[in-house]
Coordinates of N, CA, C and O in Angstrom, one line a residue:
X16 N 21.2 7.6 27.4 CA 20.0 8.3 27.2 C 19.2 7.7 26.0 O 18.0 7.6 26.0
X17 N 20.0 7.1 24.9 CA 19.3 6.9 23.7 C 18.5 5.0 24.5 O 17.4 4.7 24.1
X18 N 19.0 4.2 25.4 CA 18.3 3.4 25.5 C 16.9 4.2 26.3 O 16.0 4.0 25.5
X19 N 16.5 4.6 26.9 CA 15.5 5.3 27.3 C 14.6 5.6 26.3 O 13.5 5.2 26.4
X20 N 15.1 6.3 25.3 CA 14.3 6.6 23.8 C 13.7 5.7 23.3 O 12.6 5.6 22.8
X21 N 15.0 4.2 23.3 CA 14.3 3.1 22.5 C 13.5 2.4 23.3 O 12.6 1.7 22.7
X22 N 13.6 2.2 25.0 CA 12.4 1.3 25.4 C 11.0 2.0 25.0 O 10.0 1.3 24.7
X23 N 11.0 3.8 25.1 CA 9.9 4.4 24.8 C 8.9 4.2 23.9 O 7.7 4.1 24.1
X24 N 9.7 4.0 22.9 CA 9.5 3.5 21.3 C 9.1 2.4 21.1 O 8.2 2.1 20.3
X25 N 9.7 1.3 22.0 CA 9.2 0.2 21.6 C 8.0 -0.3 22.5 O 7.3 -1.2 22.1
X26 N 7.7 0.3 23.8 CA 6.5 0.5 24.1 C 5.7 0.9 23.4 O 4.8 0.1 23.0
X27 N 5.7 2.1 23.1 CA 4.6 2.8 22.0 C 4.3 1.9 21.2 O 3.1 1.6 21.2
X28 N 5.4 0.9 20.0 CA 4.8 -0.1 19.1 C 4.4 -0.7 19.8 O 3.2 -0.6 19.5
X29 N 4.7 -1.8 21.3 CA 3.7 -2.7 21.1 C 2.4 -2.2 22.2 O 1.7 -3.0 22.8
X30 N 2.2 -1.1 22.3 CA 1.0 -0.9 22.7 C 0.4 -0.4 21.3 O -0.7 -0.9 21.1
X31 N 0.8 0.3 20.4 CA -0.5 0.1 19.0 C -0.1 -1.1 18.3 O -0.5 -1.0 17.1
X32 N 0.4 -2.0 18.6 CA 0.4 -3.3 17.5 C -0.9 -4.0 18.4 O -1.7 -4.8 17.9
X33 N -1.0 -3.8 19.6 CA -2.1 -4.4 20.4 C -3.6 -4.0 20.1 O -4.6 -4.7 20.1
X34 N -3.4 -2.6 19.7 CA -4.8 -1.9 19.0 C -5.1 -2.4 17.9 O -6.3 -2.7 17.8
X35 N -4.2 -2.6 16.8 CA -3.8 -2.7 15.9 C -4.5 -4.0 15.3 O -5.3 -4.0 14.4
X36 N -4.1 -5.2 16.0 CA -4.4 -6.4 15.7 C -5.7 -6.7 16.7 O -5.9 -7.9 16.8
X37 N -6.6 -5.9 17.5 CA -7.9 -5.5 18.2 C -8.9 -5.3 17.2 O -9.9 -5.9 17.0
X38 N -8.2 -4.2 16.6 CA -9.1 -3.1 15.4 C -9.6 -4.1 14.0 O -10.7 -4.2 13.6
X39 N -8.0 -5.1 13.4 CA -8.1 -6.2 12.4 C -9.3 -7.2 12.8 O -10.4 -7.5 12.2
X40 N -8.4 -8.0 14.2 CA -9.2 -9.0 14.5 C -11.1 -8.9 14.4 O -12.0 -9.2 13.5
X41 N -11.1 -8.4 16.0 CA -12.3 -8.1 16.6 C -13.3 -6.3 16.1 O -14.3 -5.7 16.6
X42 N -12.3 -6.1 14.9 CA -13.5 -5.1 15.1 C -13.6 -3.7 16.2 O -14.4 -2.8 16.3
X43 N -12.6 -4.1 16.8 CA -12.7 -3.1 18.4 C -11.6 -1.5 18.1 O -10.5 -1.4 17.6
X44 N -12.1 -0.9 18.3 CA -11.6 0.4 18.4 C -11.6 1.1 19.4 O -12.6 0.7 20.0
X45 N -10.9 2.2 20.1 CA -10.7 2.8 21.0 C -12.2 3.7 21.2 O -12.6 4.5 20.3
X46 N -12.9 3.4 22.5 CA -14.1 4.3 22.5 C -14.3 5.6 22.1 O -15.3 5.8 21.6
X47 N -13.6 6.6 22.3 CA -13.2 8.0 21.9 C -13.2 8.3 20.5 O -13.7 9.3 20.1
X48 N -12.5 7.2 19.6 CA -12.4 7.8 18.1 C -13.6 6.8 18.0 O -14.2 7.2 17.0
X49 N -14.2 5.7 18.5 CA -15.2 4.6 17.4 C -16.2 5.5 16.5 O -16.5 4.9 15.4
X50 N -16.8 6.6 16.6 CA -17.5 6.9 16.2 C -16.5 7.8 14.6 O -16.9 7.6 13.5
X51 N -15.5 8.4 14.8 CA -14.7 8.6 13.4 C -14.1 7.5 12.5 O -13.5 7.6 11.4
X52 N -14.6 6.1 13.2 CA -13.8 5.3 12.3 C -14.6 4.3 11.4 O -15.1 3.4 12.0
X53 N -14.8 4.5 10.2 CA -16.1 4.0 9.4 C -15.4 2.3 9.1 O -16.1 1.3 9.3
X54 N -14.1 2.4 8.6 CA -13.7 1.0 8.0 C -11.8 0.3 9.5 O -10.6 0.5 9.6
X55 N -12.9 -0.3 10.3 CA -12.0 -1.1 11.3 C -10.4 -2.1 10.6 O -9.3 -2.3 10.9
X56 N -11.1 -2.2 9.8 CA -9.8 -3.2 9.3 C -8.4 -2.3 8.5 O -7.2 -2.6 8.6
X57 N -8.9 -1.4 7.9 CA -8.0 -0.3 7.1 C -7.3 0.7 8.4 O -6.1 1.1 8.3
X58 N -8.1 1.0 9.4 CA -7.7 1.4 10.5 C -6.7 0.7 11.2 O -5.6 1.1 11.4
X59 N -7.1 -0.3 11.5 CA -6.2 -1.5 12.4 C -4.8 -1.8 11.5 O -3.7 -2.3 11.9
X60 N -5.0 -1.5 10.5 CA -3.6 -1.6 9.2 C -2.5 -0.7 9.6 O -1.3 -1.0 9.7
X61 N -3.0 0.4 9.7 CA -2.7 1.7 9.6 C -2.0 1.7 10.7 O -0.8 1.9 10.6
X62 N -2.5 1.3 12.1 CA -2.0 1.3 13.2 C -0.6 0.2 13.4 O 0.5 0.5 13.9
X63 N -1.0 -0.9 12.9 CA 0.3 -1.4 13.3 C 1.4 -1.5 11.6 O 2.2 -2.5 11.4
X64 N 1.3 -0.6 10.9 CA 2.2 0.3 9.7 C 3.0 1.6 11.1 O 4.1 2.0 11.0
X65 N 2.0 1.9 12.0 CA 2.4 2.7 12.9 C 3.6 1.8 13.7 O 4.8 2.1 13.6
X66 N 3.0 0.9 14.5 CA 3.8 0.1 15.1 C 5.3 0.1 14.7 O 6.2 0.3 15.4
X67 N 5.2 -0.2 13.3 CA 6.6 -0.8 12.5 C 7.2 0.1 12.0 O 8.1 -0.1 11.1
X68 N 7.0 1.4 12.3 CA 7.5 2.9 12.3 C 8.6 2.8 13.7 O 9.8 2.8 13.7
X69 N 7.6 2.7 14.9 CA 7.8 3.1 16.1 C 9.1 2.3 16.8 O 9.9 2.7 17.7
X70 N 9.1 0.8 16.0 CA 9.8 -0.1 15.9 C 11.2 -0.2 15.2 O 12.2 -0.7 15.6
X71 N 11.0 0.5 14.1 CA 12.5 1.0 13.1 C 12.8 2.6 13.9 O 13.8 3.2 13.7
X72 N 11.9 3.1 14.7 CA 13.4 4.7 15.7 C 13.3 3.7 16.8 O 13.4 4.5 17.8
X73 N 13.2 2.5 17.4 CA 13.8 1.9 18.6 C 15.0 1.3 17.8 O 16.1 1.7 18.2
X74 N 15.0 0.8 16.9 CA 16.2 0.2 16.1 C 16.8 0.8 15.8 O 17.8 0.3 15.4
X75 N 16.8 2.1 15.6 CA 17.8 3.1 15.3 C 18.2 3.7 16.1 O 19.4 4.0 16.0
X76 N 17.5 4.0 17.6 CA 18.8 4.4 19.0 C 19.1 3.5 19.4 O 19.4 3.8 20.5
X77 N 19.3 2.2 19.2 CA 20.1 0.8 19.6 C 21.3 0.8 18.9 O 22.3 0.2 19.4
X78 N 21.3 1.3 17.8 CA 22.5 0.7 16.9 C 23.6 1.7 17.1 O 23.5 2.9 17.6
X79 N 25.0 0.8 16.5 CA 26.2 1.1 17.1 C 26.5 2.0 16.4 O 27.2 2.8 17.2
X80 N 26.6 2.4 15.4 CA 26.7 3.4 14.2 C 25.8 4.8 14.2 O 24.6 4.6 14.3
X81 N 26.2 5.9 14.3 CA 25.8 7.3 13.6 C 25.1 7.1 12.8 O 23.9 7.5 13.0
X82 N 25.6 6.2 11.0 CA 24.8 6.2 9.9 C 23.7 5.5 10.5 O 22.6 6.1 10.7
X83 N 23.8 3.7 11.1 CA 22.3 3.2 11.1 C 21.6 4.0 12.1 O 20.6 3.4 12.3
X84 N 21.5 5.2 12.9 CA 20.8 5.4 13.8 C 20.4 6.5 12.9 O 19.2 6.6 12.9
X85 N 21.2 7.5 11.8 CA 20.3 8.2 11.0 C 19.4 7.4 10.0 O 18.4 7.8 9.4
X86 N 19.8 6.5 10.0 CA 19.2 5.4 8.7 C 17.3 5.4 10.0 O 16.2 5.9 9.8
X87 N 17.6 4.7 10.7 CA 16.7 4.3 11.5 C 15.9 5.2 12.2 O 15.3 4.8 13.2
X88 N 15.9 6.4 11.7 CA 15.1 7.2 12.4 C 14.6 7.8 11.1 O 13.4 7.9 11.1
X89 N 15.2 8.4 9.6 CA 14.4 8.7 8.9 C 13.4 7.4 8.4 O 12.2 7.5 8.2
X90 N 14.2 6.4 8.1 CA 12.7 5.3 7.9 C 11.8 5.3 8.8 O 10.7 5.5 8.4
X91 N 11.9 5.1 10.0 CA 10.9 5.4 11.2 C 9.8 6.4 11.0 O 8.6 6.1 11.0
X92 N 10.3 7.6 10.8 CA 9.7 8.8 10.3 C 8.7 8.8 9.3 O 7.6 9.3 9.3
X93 N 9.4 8.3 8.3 CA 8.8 8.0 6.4 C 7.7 7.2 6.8 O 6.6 7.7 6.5
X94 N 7.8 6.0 7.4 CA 7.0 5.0 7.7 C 5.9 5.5 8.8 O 4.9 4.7 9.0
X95 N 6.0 6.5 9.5 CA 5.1 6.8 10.7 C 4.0 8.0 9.6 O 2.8 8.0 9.5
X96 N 5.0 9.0 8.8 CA 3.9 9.7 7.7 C 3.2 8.9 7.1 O 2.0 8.9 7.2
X97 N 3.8 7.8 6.1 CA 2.6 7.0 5.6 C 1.5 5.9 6.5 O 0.5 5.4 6.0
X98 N 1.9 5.7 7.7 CA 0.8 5.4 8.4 C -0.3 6.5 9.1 O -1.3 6.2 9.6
X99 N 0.3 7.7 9.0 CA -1.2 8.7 9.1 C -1.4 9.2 8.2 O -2.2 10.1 8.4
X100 N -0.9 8.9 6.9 CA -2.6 8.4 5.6 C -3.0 7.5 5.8 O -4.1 7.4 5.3
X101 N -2.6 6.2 6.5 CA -3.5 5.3 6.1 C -4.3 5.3 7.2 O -5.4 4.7 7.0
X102 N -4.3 5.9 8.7 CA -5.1 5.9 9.4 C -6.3 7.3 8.8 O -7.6 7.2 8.8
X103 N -5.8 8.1 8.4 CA -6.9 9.0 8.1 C -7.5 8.5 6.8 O -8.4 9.3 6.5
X104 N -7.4 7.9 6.2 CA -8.1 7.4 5.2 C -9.1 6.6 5.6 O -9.9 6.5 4.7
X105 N -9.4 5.9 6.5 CA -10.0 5.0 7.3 C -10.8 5.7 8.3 O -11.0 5.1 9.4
X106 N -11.4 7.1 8.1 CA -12.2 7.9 8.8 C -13.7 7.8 7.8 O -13.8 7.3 6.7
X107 N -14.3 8.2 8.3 CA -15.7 8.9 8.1 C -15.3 10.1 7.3 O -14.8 11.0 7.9
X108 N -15.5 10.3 6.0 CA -15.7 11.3 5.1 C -16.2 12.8 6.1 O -16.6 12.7 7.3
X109 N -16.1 14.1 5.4 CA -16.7 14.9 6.0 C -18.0 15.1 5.2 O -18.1 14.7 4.1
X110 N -18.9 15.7 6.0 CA -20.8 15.9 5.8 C -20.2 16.9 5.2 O -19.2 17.7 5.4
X111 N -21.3 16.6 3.7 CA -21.4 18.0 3.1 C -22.1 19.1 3.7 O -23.0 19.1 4.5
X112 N -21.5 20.4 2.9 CA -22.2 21.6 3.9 C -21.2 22.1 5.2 O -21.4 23.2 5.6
X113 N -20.2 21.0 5.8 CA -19.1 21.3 6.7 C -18.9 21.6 6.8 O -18.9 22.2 8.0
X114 N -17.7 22.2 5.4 CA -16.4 22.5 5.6 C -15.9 23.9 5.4 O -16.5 24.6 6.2
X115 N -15.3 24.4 4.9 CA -15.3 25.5 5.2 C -15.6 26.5 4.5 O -15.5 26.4 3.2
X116 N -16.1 28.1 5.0 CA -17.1 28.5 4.2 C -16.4 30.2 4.0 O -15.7 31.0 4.6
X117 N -17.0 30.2 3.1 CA -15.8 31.9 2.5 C -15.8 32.5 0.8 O -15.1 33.5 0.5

């Protein structure tokens, strides 16, 4: 079962290392968020920091060991939270007057 997990995983990275290096190169972002995303290149960072998350829990349900597979899943993890700061930091600020009122 754990190889199932890791082809999952490792799909997932290289379909966002593909956005990822889209977003860097060209500029191009997913039509749905383009309009939330002010700075493409800090975005495109972000995503494949995601990738290389998604890439260390495929390396962690491959390995022969208990420890590296706990090893390989909390780095995965650690590394997947600091890539959604760095993708939300790479949004559009919120309008003042927005947010919440009370």
């Amino acid at each position: 079962m754990a190889i199932y997990f890791a082809a999952l995983f490792a799909l997932c990275a290289l379909v966002a290392a593909v956005g990822g290096i889209a977003a860097i190169a060209f500029g191009w972002v997913l039509p749905n968020i383009r309009r939330s995303v002010e700075r493409t290149r800090l975005y495109g960072l972000g995503v494949l920091v995601f990738a290389v998350g998604m890439s260390s829990m495929a390396a962690g349900e491959v390995a022969s060991s208990d420890l590296m597979q706990s090893v390989g899943r909390a780095v995965g993890v650690g590394i997947l939270a600091f890539s959604t700061t760095v993708v939300r930091a790479s949004g559009r600020p919120a309008a003042a007057g927005q947010g919440a009122r009370g």
